[in-house]
XYZ file of C-alpha atoms in Angstrom:
303
model
C 41.227 -53.829 89.293
C 39.369 -50.570 88.755
C 42.470 -48.551 89.693
C 44.580 -50.751 87.403
C 42.155 -50.199 84.527
C 42.237 -46.432 85.055
C 46.047 -46.468 85.143
C 46.217 -48.468 81.901
C 43.644 -46.213 80.239
C 45.581 -43.126 81.325
C 48.814 -44.589 79.950
C 47.198 -45.480 76.638
C 45.649 -42.014 76.356
C 49.005 -40.355 77.032
C 50.743 -42.553 74.445
C 48.030 -41.772 71.903
C 48.471 -38.044 72.490
C 52.253 -38.418 72.307
C 51.997 -39.937 68.830
C 49.140 -37.737 67.632
C 49.634 -34.783 65.301
C 46.490 -33.161 66.681
C 47.037 -29.801 68.412
C 46.039 -29.900 72.089
C 45.840 -26.908 74.450
C 48.554 -26.944 77.107
C 48.917 -24.956 80.300
C 52.086 -22.899 80.236
C 54.784 -24.869 82.068
C 56.780 -23.258 84.837
C 60.116 -21.961 83.640
C 61.856 -21.142 86.913
C 65.295 -20.753 85.364
C 64.211 -18.580 82.412
C 66.025 -15.233 82.439
C 64.262 -12.264 80.778
C 66.351 -10.741 78.009
C 64.554 -7.389 78.268
C 64.549 -6.804 74.533
C 61.055 -5.317 74.649
C 57.674 -6.567 73.552
C 55.897 -6.664 70.198
C 53.440 -3.905 69.317
C 51.769 -6.074 66.688
C 51.289 -9.075 68.982
C 47.595 -8.878 70.044
C 47.404 -12.337 71.614
C 49.078 -13.474 74.851
C 51.729 -16.179 74.925
C 50.052 -19.599 74.893
C 51.230 -23.189 74.708
C 50.058 -26.293 72.913
C 51.142 -29.887 72.506
C 51.618 -31.684 69.186
C 53.366 -35.010 68.554
C 53.908 -35.131 72.303
C 56.040 -31.979 72.249
C 55.323 -28.792 74.245
C 55.308 -25.725 72.019
C 54.925 -21.999 72.662
C 53.426 -19.367 70.375
C 52.702 -15.640 70.362
C 55.895 -15.015 72.295
C 56.379 -11.290 72.822
C 59.041 -11.339 75.549
C 62.264 -13.241 74.980
C 64.006 -15.338 77.629
C 67.161 -17.419 77.987
C 67.145 -20.659 79.994
C 70.550 -22.050 81.067
C 71.325 -25.763 81.333
C 74.623 -26.219 83.151
C 76.753 -29.374 83.318
C 77.137 -31.165 86.613
C 79.852 -29.809 88.876
C 83.277 -30.885 87.691
C 82.101 -31.852 84.164
C 82.039 -28.446 82.448
C 84.619 -28.010 79.687
C 84.074 -24.277 79.114
C 82.202 -24.536 75.807
C 78.747 -22.953 75.490
C 75.944 -23.236 72.948
C 72.907 -21.048 72.319
C 70.053 -23.392 71.304
C 67.386 -21.916 69.019
C 64.241 -24.067 68.576
C 62.282 -23.973 65.338
C 58.664 -23.444 64.366
C 58.535 -21.223 61.303
C 58.929 -18.108 63.499
C 55.292 -18.658 64.535
C 55.825 -21.122 67.405
C 58.749 -22.766 69.176
C 59.278 -26.502 69.623
C 60.552 -26.002 73.153
C 60.907 -29.657 74.147
C 62.085 -31.473 71.038
C 64.382 -28.737 69.734
C 65.150 -26.843 72.914
C 65.212 -28.353 76.393
C 66.030 -31.906 75.282
C 68.961 -30.745 73.150
C 70.222 -28.479 75.930
C 70.083 -31.328 78.442
C 72.036 -33.562 76.056
C 74.705 -30.876 75.632
C 74.968 -30.318 79.380
C 75.562 -34.045 79.890
C 78.567 -33.678 77.568
C 80.000 -30.848 79.653
C 78.711 -28.024 77.449
C 76.787 -25.134 78.999
C 73.595 -24.800 76.917
C 71.196 -21.866 76.745
C 67.726 -22.253 75.234
C 66.656 -19.060 73.489
C 62.911 -18.409 73.577
C 62.818 -15.651 70.981
C 59.977 -13.389 69.895
C 57.601 -14.634 67.217
C 55.228 -13.389 64.562
C 51.564 -13.478 65.667
C 49.189 -16.398 65.205
C 45.407 -16.563 65.860
C 44.581 -16.313 69.553
C 41.975 -19.110 69.627
C 43.331 -22.653 69.432
C 40.712 -23.681 66.848
C 41.632 -20.792 64.553
C 45.312 -21.581 65.019
C 44.670 -25.248 64.178
C 42.810 -24.261 61.006
C 45.683 -21.979 60.037
C 48.208 -24.756 60.658
C 46.200 -27.201 58.545
C 45.729 -24.833 55.596
C 46.708 -26.180 52.156
C 50.286 -25.436 51.174
C 51.844 -25.666 47.708
C 54.476 -28.352 47.227
C 58.035 -26.969 47.028
C 59.456 -26.745 43.547
C 62.459 -28.887 42.733
C 65.613 -26.949 42.072
C 69.363 -27.453 41.955
C 72.205 -26.531 44.238
C 73.114 -23.371 42.329
C 69.627 -21.859 42.411
C 68.839 -18.956 44.689
C 67.420 -19.591 48.143
C 63.892 -20.955 47.667
C 63.087 -21.015 51.390
C 60.321 -18.413 51.973
C 61.497 -17.958 55.578
C 64.734 -16.494 54.233
C 62.806 -13.380 53.136
C 61.327 -12.601 56.582
C 62.248 -9.570 58.644
C 64.142 -11.088 61.554
C 65.128 -7.856 63.279
C 63.441 -8.777 66.564
C 64.773 -12.323 66.525
C 68.304 -11.097 65.825
C 68.053 -8.618 68.692
C 67.030 -11.487 70.992
C 69.946 -13.641 69.846
C 72.388 -10.774 70.338
C 71.007 -10.136 73.827
C 71.434 -13.838 74.671
C 75.046 -13.770 73.479
C 75.735 -10.567 75.440
C 74.256 -12.096 78.609
C 76.508 -15.153 78.304
C 79.549 -12.929 77.778
C 78.614 -10.815 80.806
C 78.194 -13.860 83.058
C 80.965 -15.976 81.528
C 83.109 -16.110 84.652
C 80.227 -17.029 86.956
C 78.865 -19.583 84.478
C 82.237 -21.180 83.666
C 82.125 -20.227 79.988
C 85.126 -19.619 77.745
C 84.125 -16.559 75.704
C 86.186 -17.862 72.772
C 84.073 -21.040 72.574
C 80.486 -19.808 72.390
C 78.554 -21.312 69.488
C 74.959 -21.446 68.307
C 72.849 -24.325 67.092
C 69.341 -24.089 65.666
C 66.628 -26.250 64.154
C 64.508 -25.362 61.114
C 63.599 -21.692 61.698
C 66.106 -21.753 64.567
C 68.715 -22.830 62.014
C 67.604 -19.873 59.919
C 68.089 -17.553 62.885
C 71.511 -19.088 63.536
C 72.497 -18.394 59.946
C 70.967 -14.907 60.025
C 72.951 -14.044 63.139
C 76.135 -15.406 61.564
C 75.690 -13.353 58.415
C 74.303 -10.120 59.869
C 75.159 -9.594 63.537
C 77.690 -6.888 64.357
C 78.073 -7.966 67.989
C 78.039 -11.774 68.028
C 81.379 -13.500 67.496
C 80.276 -17.112 67.331
C 83.042 -19.703 67.526
C 80.997 -22.305 65.626
C 77.477 -22.842 64.304
C 75.202 -25.838 63.769
C 72.200 -25.208 61.520
C 70.172 -28.444 61.659
C 67.574 -29.051 58.928
C 67.496 -25.381 57.942
C 67.340 -23.650 54.570
C 69.955 -24.878 52.126
C 70.122 -21.972 49.665
C 73.416 -20.201 48.872
C 74.553 -17.256 50.995
C 77.271 -14.618 50.970
C 79.816 -15.850 53.482
C 81.732 -13.341 55.639
C 85.516 -13.600 55.548
C 85.616 -14.553 59.235
C 82.629 -16.928 59.171
C 82.787 -19.573 61.920
C 83.168 -23.309 61.229
C 79.809 -24.857 60.358
C 78.289 -28.250 61.104
C 75.205 -28.834 58.956
C 72.791 -31.774 58.943
C 69.559 -32.517 57.109
C 67.632 -35.543 55.801
C 67.069 -36.110 52.102
C 63.328 -36.576 52.725
C 63.082 -33.146 54.377
C 61.109 -30.602 52.322
C 63.707 -27.939 53.183
C 66.479 -29.946 51.532
C 64.828 -29.631 48.115
C 67.948 -30.932 46.301
C 69.964 -27.893 47.379
C 73.564 -27.777 48.590
C 73.967 -24.017 48.155
C 74.908 -23.067 51.716
C 77.462 -25.893 51.835
C 79.015 -24.783 48.558
C 79.059 -21.182 49.768
C 81.012 -22.111 52.908
C 83.371 -24.394 50.982
C 84.121 -21.877 48.225
C 84.757 -19.199 50.859
C 87.448 -21.435 52.320
C 85.716 -21.762 55.674
C 85.549 -25.074 57.599
C 82.329 -26.979 56.914
C 81.006 -30.441 57.712
C 77.807 -31.671 56.075
C 75.678 -34.724 56.834
C 72.910 -35.632 54.381
C 70.943 -38.460 55.955
C 68.924 -40.981 54.006
C 65.835 -40.406 56.111
C 64.608 -38.479 59.105
C 62.049 -36.097 57.669
C 61.709 -32.657 59.212
C 61.805 -31.837 62.906
C 63.554 -34.985 64.122
C 65.252 -33.240 67.059
C 67.602 -35.661 68.777
C 66.079 -38.510 66.787
C 63.048 -40.631 65.924
C 62.772 -44.431 65.803
C 64.542 -46.179 62.914
C 65.946 -43.112 61.172
C 69.495 -42.730 59.908
C 69.464 -39.109 61.096
C 69.477 -40.277 64.723
C 73.286 -40.188 64.859
C 73.678 -36.500 64.047
C 74.202 -35.450 67.688
C 77.027 -37.957 68.147
C 78.611 -36.661 64.936
C 78.209 -33.071 66.126
C 79.904 -33.787 69.445
C 82.737 -35.577 67.647
C 83.099 -32.598 65.312
C 83.289 -30.220 68.275
C 85.902 -32.440 69.901
C 88.099 -32.778 66.801
C 87.969 -29.006 66.284
C 89.124 -28.504 69.903
C 85.977 -26.739 71.103
C 85.526 -29.166 73.981
C 88.947 -28.919 75.563
C 89.000 -27.515 79.085
C 90.616 -24.178 79.751
């Protein structure tokens, strides 16, 4: 009975932590398949890489050395498509589980080779208590705007030079190893969440070396952008109760007016950071819609 009580207590404690927004310290998990991208370190990153858990999700911060972790389909199931997965976290931390590994595993099950990009971040306080206080600081409510207004997302004004370099290095590594990894170089896309969606868009608009076949910014900034003539097809999804939506359709209009293929899903609810899905949210079907979109656009066909 004592062992049973301890087991129940442990289970209840784990479930409480899983549903708790409190920030808990976390030992860095082993990442045996992570490949260094060798893009250098950050001179202005005084704190070492550390991990924490929030809402049950493992997250990394103060990342100064970028890596790429492959998730390959089972033998005989690969279709040749590949996706770089960029987790979010405001460029201050990365939601590695919810917006990285879990998404990559789901893609691999569909025959898509997925690569989780752990990109370099801006510094946060070294001590967990100071970081928690910084995370819980008061923030002004976003101002309502319309779809034609300029981009109101403050992350859009950040210097993403290091992050872009990491994304370009990830793309170059996939190209270099395409034959060994069973990747069709004409079907390499990128999907990102929140800040990762911002990085996906930044790479699409600014990279001189990445030739992405398709992109999937998920609950990213919605402000208008200048669309390149050869911009890839875009799948975009966000929930109406997400603070980043803010009544904007600018990026969708930009893609549409540029005559580039675009699919947009505005879900009734889902909030921000829903990853593959949360209980009882209409946004939970976005991944199925994304896979269908890839299929219809012939990105999933075998070589």
